[in-house]
Amino acid sequence: MEYLVELAASPTAWIALATLIIMEIVLGIDNLIFISILTNKLPEQHRQKARRIGIGMALIMRLALLSTIAFIVQLTEPVIDILGHAFSWKDMILIAGGLFLLWKATTEIHHSMDPAPGDPKSATSGVTLGFAAAIGQILMLDMVFSIDSIITAVGMTEHLPIMIIAVVVSVLVMLLAADPLAKFINENPTVVMLALGFLIMIGMTLIAEGFGAHVPKGYIYAAMAFSATIEGLNMMSRRAKQKRIAAEA
């Protein structure tokens, strides 16, 4: 108890908490984009449930990883050497997650450009398999993003209560933003393609970091913000044009 009181009275601890919360929220954007795109592929009545399960499991996974910090730190230790390059468990997990993101985003882009014919299976069977597959893929990426998130937290502070609060706050923000973001993406087809492009860039970044190439996150998120701003201007231009045509008619 004394430890918590001292921590609450420390300005440094509050600064660390604020910084870590912002960092965790930013890192959560990648996870949220993937969850939004994936759940939008489900029937409408299952989307919100899938998002809740996916984000809830992300919180459970992060808190579980925080309880094993000693194990998480060991994930950065080299365990295998290939052609003179040492890989840790973290590296291999990041590479696997990056490859999965590349495969998933590329598949979705291909499906958008050349949609497959309808599945002859019954609607009930399709919904069940689709929902289970979506949850499985969300959990797989949750693990990758959770490990990256917790290692970042461990690197920024040594106080476990600060890490726990930052993780809980960031996941709650994800929970609040999930439905509006998914709805926005679903209602704007061009935004879907932009988000899939983001996933490809994030996948390449994960693979690069797995091979030891440090990619500053600031550059990645600045590029995403710039692209989103341009797309926002395009959307405003299209709406203004539609209003003008309607007024002339």
XYZ file of N, CA and C in Angstrom, residues 27-200:
522
model
N -0.319 2.420 -30.424
C -0.016 1.042 -30.831
C -1.295 0.238 -31.069
N -2.366 0.592 -30.349
C -3.629 -0.121 -30.492
C -4.361 0.185 -31.793
N -3.955 1.271 -32.487
C -4.615 1.631 -33.745
C -4.488 0.500 -34.758
N -3.284 -0.089 -34.835
C -3.063 -1.186 -35.782
C -4.036 -2.332 -35.525
N -4.132 -2.725 -34.261
C -5.022 -3.817 -33.866
C -6.474 -3.492 -34.200
N -6.864 -2.246 -33.939
C -8.253 -1.822 -34.137
C -8.631 -1.804 -35.619
N -7.716 -1.359 -36.476
C -7.987 -1.347 -37.918
C -8.231 -2.769 -38.411
N -7.370 -3.697 -37.958
C -7.521 -5.090 -38.384
C -8.860 -5.660 -37.909
N -9.197 -5.418 -36.642
C -10.458 -5.931 -36.090
C -11.647 -5.347 -36.851
N -11.601 -4.049 -37.176
C -12.708 -3.395 -37.872
C -12.917 -3.990 -39.259
N -11.828 -4.169 -40.006
C -11.936 -4.717 -41.359
C -12.444 -6.161 -41.316
N -11.915 -6.939 -40.379
C -12.273 -8.360 -40.319
C -13.725 -8.561 -39.900
N -14.177 -7.820 -38.885
C -15.548 -8.006 -38.399
C -16.576 -7.478 -39.395
N -16.184 -6.527 -40.245
C -17.112 -6.033 -41.265
C -17.411 -7.085 -42.329
N -16.620 -8.168 -42.358
C -16.881 -9.257 -43.298
C -17.967 -10.197 -42.777
N -18.324 -10.055 -41.499
C -19.341 -10.924 -40.894
C -20.741 -10.370 -41.143
N -21.776 -11.199 -40.996
C -23.151 -10.679 -41.026
C -23.315 -9.608 -39.947
N -24.143 -8.619 -40.229
C -24.245 -7.441 -39.360
C -24.562 -7.789 -37.908
N -25.424 -8.800 -37.696
C -25.831 -9.121 -36.322
C -24.700 -9.726 -35.486
N -23.597 -10.143 -36.140
C -22.486 -10.768 -35.418
C -21.283 -9.823 -35.245
N -21.325 -8.668 -35.893
C -20.136 -7.811 -35.929
C -19.767 -7.253 -34.561
N -20.740 -6.668 -33.882
C -20.439 -6.060 -32.593
C -19.953 -7.105 -31.585
N -20.583 -8.271 -31.596
C -20.179 -9.349 -30.686
C -18.737 -9.763 -30.952
N -18.375 -9.892 -32.232
C -17.006 -10.287 -32.583
C -16.001 -9.221 -32.147
N -16.376 -7.947 -32.327
C -15.469 -6.864 -31.891
C -15.286 -6.885 -30.383
N -16.380 -7.087 -29.645
C -16.292 -7.132 -28.174
C -15.397 -8.291 -27.723
N -15.593 -9.458 -28.335
C -14.784 -10.626 -27.962
C -13.317 -10.376 -28.298
N -13.058 -9.854 -29.497
C -11.679 -9.612 -29.916
C -10.953 -8.632 -29.016
N -11.605 -7.512 -28.695
C -10.967 -6.498 -27.852
C -10.883 -6.988 -26.407
N -11.914 -7.715 -25.942
C -11.869 -8.272 -24.589
C -10.719 -9.257 -24.427
N -10.514 -10.101 -25.436
C -9.396 -11.050 -25.387
C -8.056 -10.330 -25.452
N -8.015 -9.201 -26.177
C -6.781 -8.405 -26.220
C -6.420 -7.907 -24.819
N -7.440 -7.473 -24.052
C -7.188 -7.005 -22.685
C -6.715 -8.159 -21.806
N -7.401 -9.302 -21.885
C -7.020 -10.471 -21.074
C -5.590 -10.899 -21.403
N -5.272 -10.905 -22.698
C -3.942 -11.337 -23.130
C -2.857 -10.395 -22.616
N -3.133 -9.090 -22.686
C -2.154 -8.111 -22.212
C -1.938 -8.215 -20.705
N -3.028 -8.358 -19.944
C -2.896 -8.475 -18.491
C -2.196 -9.782 -18.109
N -2.484 -10.851 -18.846
C -1.812 -12.129 -18.584
C -0.313 -12.008 -18.855
N 0.049 -11.315 -19.929
C 1.465 -11.131 -20.252
C 2.159 -10.251 -19.207
N 1.423 -9.265 -18.673
C 2.009 -8.413 -17.628
C 2.328 -9.212 -16.366
N 1.568 -10.268 -16.123
C 1.817 -11.083 -14.926
C 3.035 -11.981 -15.104
N 3.569 -12.029 -16.315
C 4.757 -12.860 -16.577
C 5.857 -12.003 -17.214
N 6.117 -10.848 -16.607
C 7.085 -9.910 -17.180
C 8.460 -10.558 -17.346
N 8.859 -11.358 -16.365
C 10.178 -12.005 -16.454
C 10.256 -12.874 -17.712
N 9.163 -13.562 -18.020
C 9.130 -14.390 -19.229
C 9.148 -13.524 -20.483
N 8.393 -12.408 -20.457
C 8.325 -11.521 -21.616
C 9.691 -10.938 -21.940
N 10.433 -10.545 -20.901
C 11.768 -9.988 -21.113
C 12.661 -11.022 -21.787
N 12.494 -12.296 -21.424
C 13.317 -13.352 -22.012
C 13.015 -13.569 -23.494
N 11.849 -13.117 -23.949
C 11.489 -13.286 -25.355
C 12.415 -12.497 -26.282
N 13.114 -11.521 -25.726
C 14.020 -10.721 -26.552
C 15.421 -11.325 -26.629
N 15.646 -12.426 -25.895
C 16.954 -13.081 -25.937
C 17.061 -13.988 -27.174
N 18.204 -13.972 -27.888
C 18.368 -14.816 -29.086
C 18.220 -16.296 -28.743
N 17.489 -17.012 -29.592
C 17.301 -18.452 -29.370
C 17.739 -19.284 -30.574
N 17.909 -18.645 -31.725
C 18.299 -19.387 -32.932
C 19.146 -18.482 -33.823
N 20.097 -19.085 -34.523
C 20.971 -18.336 -35.421
C 20.810 -18.880 -36.845
N 20.417 -17.995 -37.776
C 20.240 -18.393 -39.171
C 21.096 -17.499 -40.063
N 22.060 -18.104 -40.749
C 22.961 -17.381 -41.656
C 23.624 -16.190 -40.965
N 24.035 -16.435 -39.733
C 24.754 -15.393 -39.001
C 23.875 -14.352 -38.336
N 22.547 -14.498 -38.451
C 21.641 -13.537 -37.818
C 20.889 -14.228 -36.685
N 20.972 -13.660 -35.491
C 20.310 -14.246 -34.320
C 18.861 -13.775 -34.244
N 17.961 -14.712 -33.975
C 16.532 -14.392 -33.847
C 16.057 -14.767 -32.447
N 15.250 -13.889 -31.853
C 14.613 -14.186 -30.573
C 13.179 -14.642 -30.843
N 12.503 -15.096 -29.774
C 11.092 -15.476 -29.930
C 10.263 -14.271 -30.362
N 10.590 -13.086 -29.828
C 9.869 -11.875 -30.230
C 10.025 -11.637 -31.726
N 11.262 -11.768 -32.237
C 11.510 -11.562 -33.663
C 10.665 -12.504 -34.514
N 10.653 -13.777 -34.126
C 9.913 -14.764 -34.922
C 8.408 -14.530 -34.858
N 7.916 -14.085 -33.700
C 6.487 -13.782 -33.572
C 6.121 -12.576 -34.432
N 6.985 -11.551 -34.434
C 6.735 -10.366 -35.255
C 6.750 -10.723 -36.744
N 7.704 -11.547 -37.154
C 7.780 -11.949 -38.564
C 6.535 -12.731 -38.965
N 6.126 -13.682 -38.115
C 4.928 -14.476 -38.412
C 3.690 -13.573 -38.480
N 3.576 -12.641 -37.541
C 2.440 -11.720 -37.550
C 2.457 -10.820 -38.772
N 3.636 -10.346 -39.155
C 3.747 -9.505 -40.342
C 3.361 -10.245 -41.612
N 3.823 -11.498 -41.737
C 3.467 -12.314 -42.902
C 1.964 -12.572 -42.953
N 1.376 -12.819 -41.781
C -0.077 -13.036 -41.734
C -0.827 -11.781 -42.175
N -0.387 -10.608 -41.715
C -1.036 -9.359 -42.111
C -0.918 -9.127 -43.613
N 0.277 -9.381 -44.169
C 0.469 -9.233 -45.616
C -0.476 -10.152 -46.385
N -0.547 -11.412 -45.944
C -1.430 -12.377 -46.610
C -2.884 -11.939 -46.511
N -3.317 -11.534 -45.314
C -4.714 -11.175 -45.103
C -5.088 -9.935 -45.898
N -4.249 -8.887 -45.839
C -4.559 -7.638 -46.542
C -4.560 -7.856 -48.055
N -3.580 -8.616 -48.552
C -3.509 -8.885 -49.998
C -4.719 -9.686 -50.461
N -5.130 -10.666 -49.652
C -6.310 -11.469 -49.987
C -7.562 -10.608 -50.044
N -7.697 -9.690 -49.069
C -8.869 -8.811 -49.033
C -8.879 -7.860 -50.226
N -7.714 -7.351 -50.603
C -7.635 -6.455 -51.767
C -8.015 -7.216 -53.034
N -7.504 -8.443 -53.159
C -7.830 -9.266 -54.326
C -9.333 -9.547 -54.378
N -9.917 -9.839 -53.214
C -11.353 -10.128 -53.166
C -12.161 -8.885 -53.537
N -11.682 -7.698 -53.133
C -12.379 -6.449 -53.468
C -12.329 -6.181 -54.968
N -11.201 -6.507 -55.585
C -11.036 -6.262 -57.021
C -11.723 -7.328 -57.872
N -11.755 -8.579 -57.360
C -12.309 -9.701 -58.122
C -13.076 -10.617 -57.180
N -14.259 -10.181 -56.724
C -15.022 -10.962 -55.738
C -15.370 -12.351 -56.240
N -15.279 -13.322 -55.321
C -15.584 -14.711 -55.676
C -17.091 -14.898 -55.772
N -17.547 -15.876 -56.508
C -18.985 -16.146 -56.579
C -19.521 -16.590 -55.229
N -20.833 -16.516 -55.039
C -21.451 -16.849 -53.760
C -21.214 -18.283 -53.341
N -21.094 -18.470 -52.049
C -20.871 -19.806 -51.503
C -22.180 -20.578 -51.494
N -22.219 -21.778 -52.068
C -23.470 -22.531 -52.114
C -23.918 -23.078 -50.768
N -23.047 -22.978 -49.738
C -23.407 -23.531 -48.425
C -24.578 -22.755 -47.824
N -25.200 -23.349 -46.867
C -26.339 -22.708 -46.213
C -25.891 -21.502 -45.427
N -26.841 -20.567 -45.193
C -26.503 -19.330 -44.490
C -26.041 -19.607 -43.074
N -26.686 -20.533 -42.389
C -26.309 -20.817 -41.001
C -24.885 -21.342 -40.907
N -24.534 -22.284 -41.773
C -23.195 -22.856 -41.765
C -22.157 -21.803 -42.051
N -22.463 -20.908 -43.025
C -21.508 -19.864 -43.397
C -21.255 -18.919 -42.251
N -22.351 -18.529 -41.531
C -22.199 -17.599 -40.412
C -21.336 -18.211 -39.319
N -21.594 -19.482 -38.967
C -20.848 -20.128 -37.890
C -19.359 -20.208 -38.204
N -19.034 -20.711 -39.407
C -17.640 -20.854 -39.789
C -16.971 -19.490 -39.912
N -17.700 -18.509 -40.473
C -17.145 -17.170 -40.627
C -16.831 -16.536 -39.287
N -17.753 -16.687 -38.337
C -17.563 -16.083 -37.016
C -16.367 -16.722 -36.306
N -16.299 -18.062 -36.340
C -15.186 -18.754 -35.681
C -13.853 -18.389 -36.318
N -13.831 -18.308 -37.654
C -12.587 -17.952 -38.346
C -12.168 -16.529 -38.003
N -13.151 -15.622 -37.933
C -12.841 -14.224 -37.609
C -12.250 -14.115 -36.209
N -12.864 -14.787 -35.233
C -12.358 -14.749 -33.860
C -10.952 -15.337 -33.789
N -10.731 -16.455 -34.504
C -9.399 -17.068 -34.504
C -8.341 -16.136 -35.058
N -8.639 -15.449 -36.159
C -7.671 -14.527 -36.752
C -7.440 -13.308 -35.869
N -8.505 -12.814 -35.230
C -8.356 -11.678 -34.313
C -7.454 -12.058 -33.141
N -7.657 -13.241 -32.569
C -6.837 -13.685 -31.436
C -5.373 -13.851 -31.839
N -5.143 -14.342 -33.062
C -3.772 -14.513 -33.542
C -3.043 -13.170 -33.600
N -3.725 -12.152 -34.166
C -3.093 -10.831 -34.247
C -3.060 -10.152 -32.882
N -4.060 -10.434 -32.025
C -4.031 -9.899 -30.660
C -2.735 -10.301 -29.960
N -2.320 -11.556 -30.145
C -1.104 -12.041 -29.499
C 0.120 -11.259 -29.976
N 0.216 -11.048 -31.290
C 1.364 -10.309 -31.845
C 1.392 -8.887 -31.315
N 0.250 -8.186 -31.413
C 0.207 -6.794 -30.969
C 0.348 -6.686 -29.452
N -0.146 -7.679 -28.716
C -0.034 -7.651 -27.249
C 1.417 -7.769 -26.809
N 2.160 -8.690 -27.424
C 3.574 -8.850 -27.073
C 4.349 -7.577 -27.372
N 4.091 -6.976 -28.545
C 4.752 -5.725 -28.912
C 4.394 -4.624 -27.911
N 3.116 -4.575 -27.519
C 2.638 -3.554 -26.579
C 3.291 -3.701 -25.210
N 3.347 -4.937 -24.699
C 3.887 -5.160 -23.353
C 5.402 -4.932 -23.318
N 6.101 -5.349 -24.365
C 7.554 -5.103 -24.394
C 7.828 -3.606 -24.428
N 6.982 -2.852 -25.148
C 7.111 -1.396 -25.161
C 6.891 -0.832 -23.761
N 5.866 -1.332 -23.067
C 5.568 -0.855 -21.714
C 6.716 -1.154 -20.759
N 7.261 -2.365 -20.850
C 8.382 -2.744 -19.974
C 9.586 -1.850 -20.226
N 9.780 -1.449 -21.484
C 10.909 -0.595 -21.813
C 10.748 0.839 -21.353
N 9.497 1.262 -21.070
C 9.252 2.658 -20.710
C 9.158 2.895 -19.209
N 8.772 1.881 -18.444
C 8.666 2.049 -16.996
C 8.889 0.708 -16.300
N 9.312 0.773 -15.042
C 9.533 -0.455 -14.274
C 8.407 -0.707 -13.275
N 7.417 0.193 -13.239
C 6.333 0.086 -12.260
C 5.142 -0.663 -12.862
N 4.824 -1.821 -12.299
C 3.739 -2.657 -12.808
C 2.374 -1.972 -12.757
N 2.007 -1.248 -11.661
C 0.693 -0.581 -11.635
C 0.521 0.406 -12.791
N 1.583 1.105 -13.160
C 1.508 2.052 -14.278
C 1.232 1.302 -15.576
N 1.919 0.173 -15.772
C 1.698 -0.631 -16.983
C 0.248 -1.119 -17.048
N -0.269 -1.612 -15.919
C -1.628 -2.158 -15.901
C -2.651 -1.070 -16.223
N -2.516 0.109 -15.593
C -3.462 1.204 -15.842
C -3.406 1.630 -17.301
N -2.201 1.768 -17.853
C -2.044 2.197 -19.248
C -2.677 1.195 -20.207
N -2.472 -0.089 -19.948
C -3.036 -1.132 -20.815
C -4.562 -1.125 -20.742
N -5.116 -1.036 -19.530
C -6.569 -1.043 -19.363
C -7.199 0.176 -20.047
N -6.600 1.361 -19.847
C -7.137 2.584 -20.468
C -7.089 2.485 -21.988
N -5.967 2.006 -22.532
C -5.836 1.920 -23.998
C -6.852 0.940 -24.595
N -7.097 -0.178 -23.912
C -8.070 -1.153 -24.416
C -9.495 -0.597 -24.296
N -9.786 0.157 -23.240
C -11.106 0.793 -23.114
C -11.330 1.797 -24.237
N -10.287 2.533 -24.603
C -10.386 3.470 -25.733
C -10.668 2.690 -27.022
N -9.978 1.559 -27.205
C -10.233 0.699 -28.366
C -11.692 0.247 -28.389
N -12.207 -0.111 -27.208
C -13.581 -0.611 -27.105
C -14.581 0.477 -27.509
N -14.323 1.719 -27.078
C -15.215 2.832 -27.406
C -15.123 3.212 -28.886
N -13.919 3.091 -29.453
C -13.715 3.523 -30.840
C -14.056 2.444 -31.860
N -14.196 1.192 -31.422
C -14.347 0.068 -32.354
C -15.581 0.203 -33.238
N -16.751 0.420 -32.652
C -17.983 0.476 -33.449
C -18.008 1.667 -34.404
N -17.702 2.904 -33.930
C -17.693 4.040 -34.874
C -16.686 3.862 -36.013
N -15.492 3.325 -35.696
C -14.482 3.135 -36.730
C -14.937 2.087 -37.748
N -15.473 0.962 -37.252
C -15.937 -0.098 -38.153
C -17.075 0.400 -39.040
N -17.990 1.179 -38.472
C -19.103 1.731 -39.245
C -18.597 2.684 -40.318
N -17.638 3.535 -39.951
C -17.071 4.496 -40.904
C -16.380 3.770 -42.055
N -15.589 2.744 -41.721
C -14.889 1.979 -42.752
C -15.888 1.261 -43.663
N -16.942 0.710 -43.062
C -17.933 -0.037 -43.833
C -18.709 0.862 -44.794
N -18.943 2.114 -44.393
C -19.738 3.029 -45.208
C -18.921 3.743 -46.281
N -17.600 3.589 -46.237
C -16.741 4.276 -47.203
C -15.795 3.275 -47.849
N -16.153 2.757 -49.023
C -15.342 1.719 -49.686
C -13.903 2.130 -49.931
N -13.666 3.412 -50.260
C -12.284 3.843 -50.516
C -11.451 3.799 -49.237
N -12.112 4.009 -48.099
C -11.406 3.947 -46.819
C -10.986 2.508 -46.528
N -11.806 1.541 -46.962
C -11.448 0.124 -46.780
C -10.123 -0.172 -47.478
N -9.983 0.298 -48.719
C -8.752 0.061 -49.470
C -7.574 0.763 -48.794
N -7.806 1.971 -48.283
C -6.747 2.699 -47.583
C -6.325 1.943 -46.321
N -7.315 1.427 -45.574
C -7.012 0.679 -44.350
C -6.247 -0.602 -44.660
N -6.597 -1.268 -45.768
C -5.865 -2.470 -46.161
C -4.422 -2.111 -46.534
N -4.245 -0.961 -47.154
C -2.892 -0.489 -47.447
C -2.110 -0.250 -46.161
N -2.790 0.292 -45.135
C -2.145 0.478 -43.828
C -1.693 -0.870 -43.262
N -2.551 -1.884 -43.389
C -2.205 -3.204 -42.854
C -0.982 -3.782 -43.561
N -0.870 -3.549 -44.873
C 0.317 -4.013 -45.598
C 1.563 -3.303 -45.075
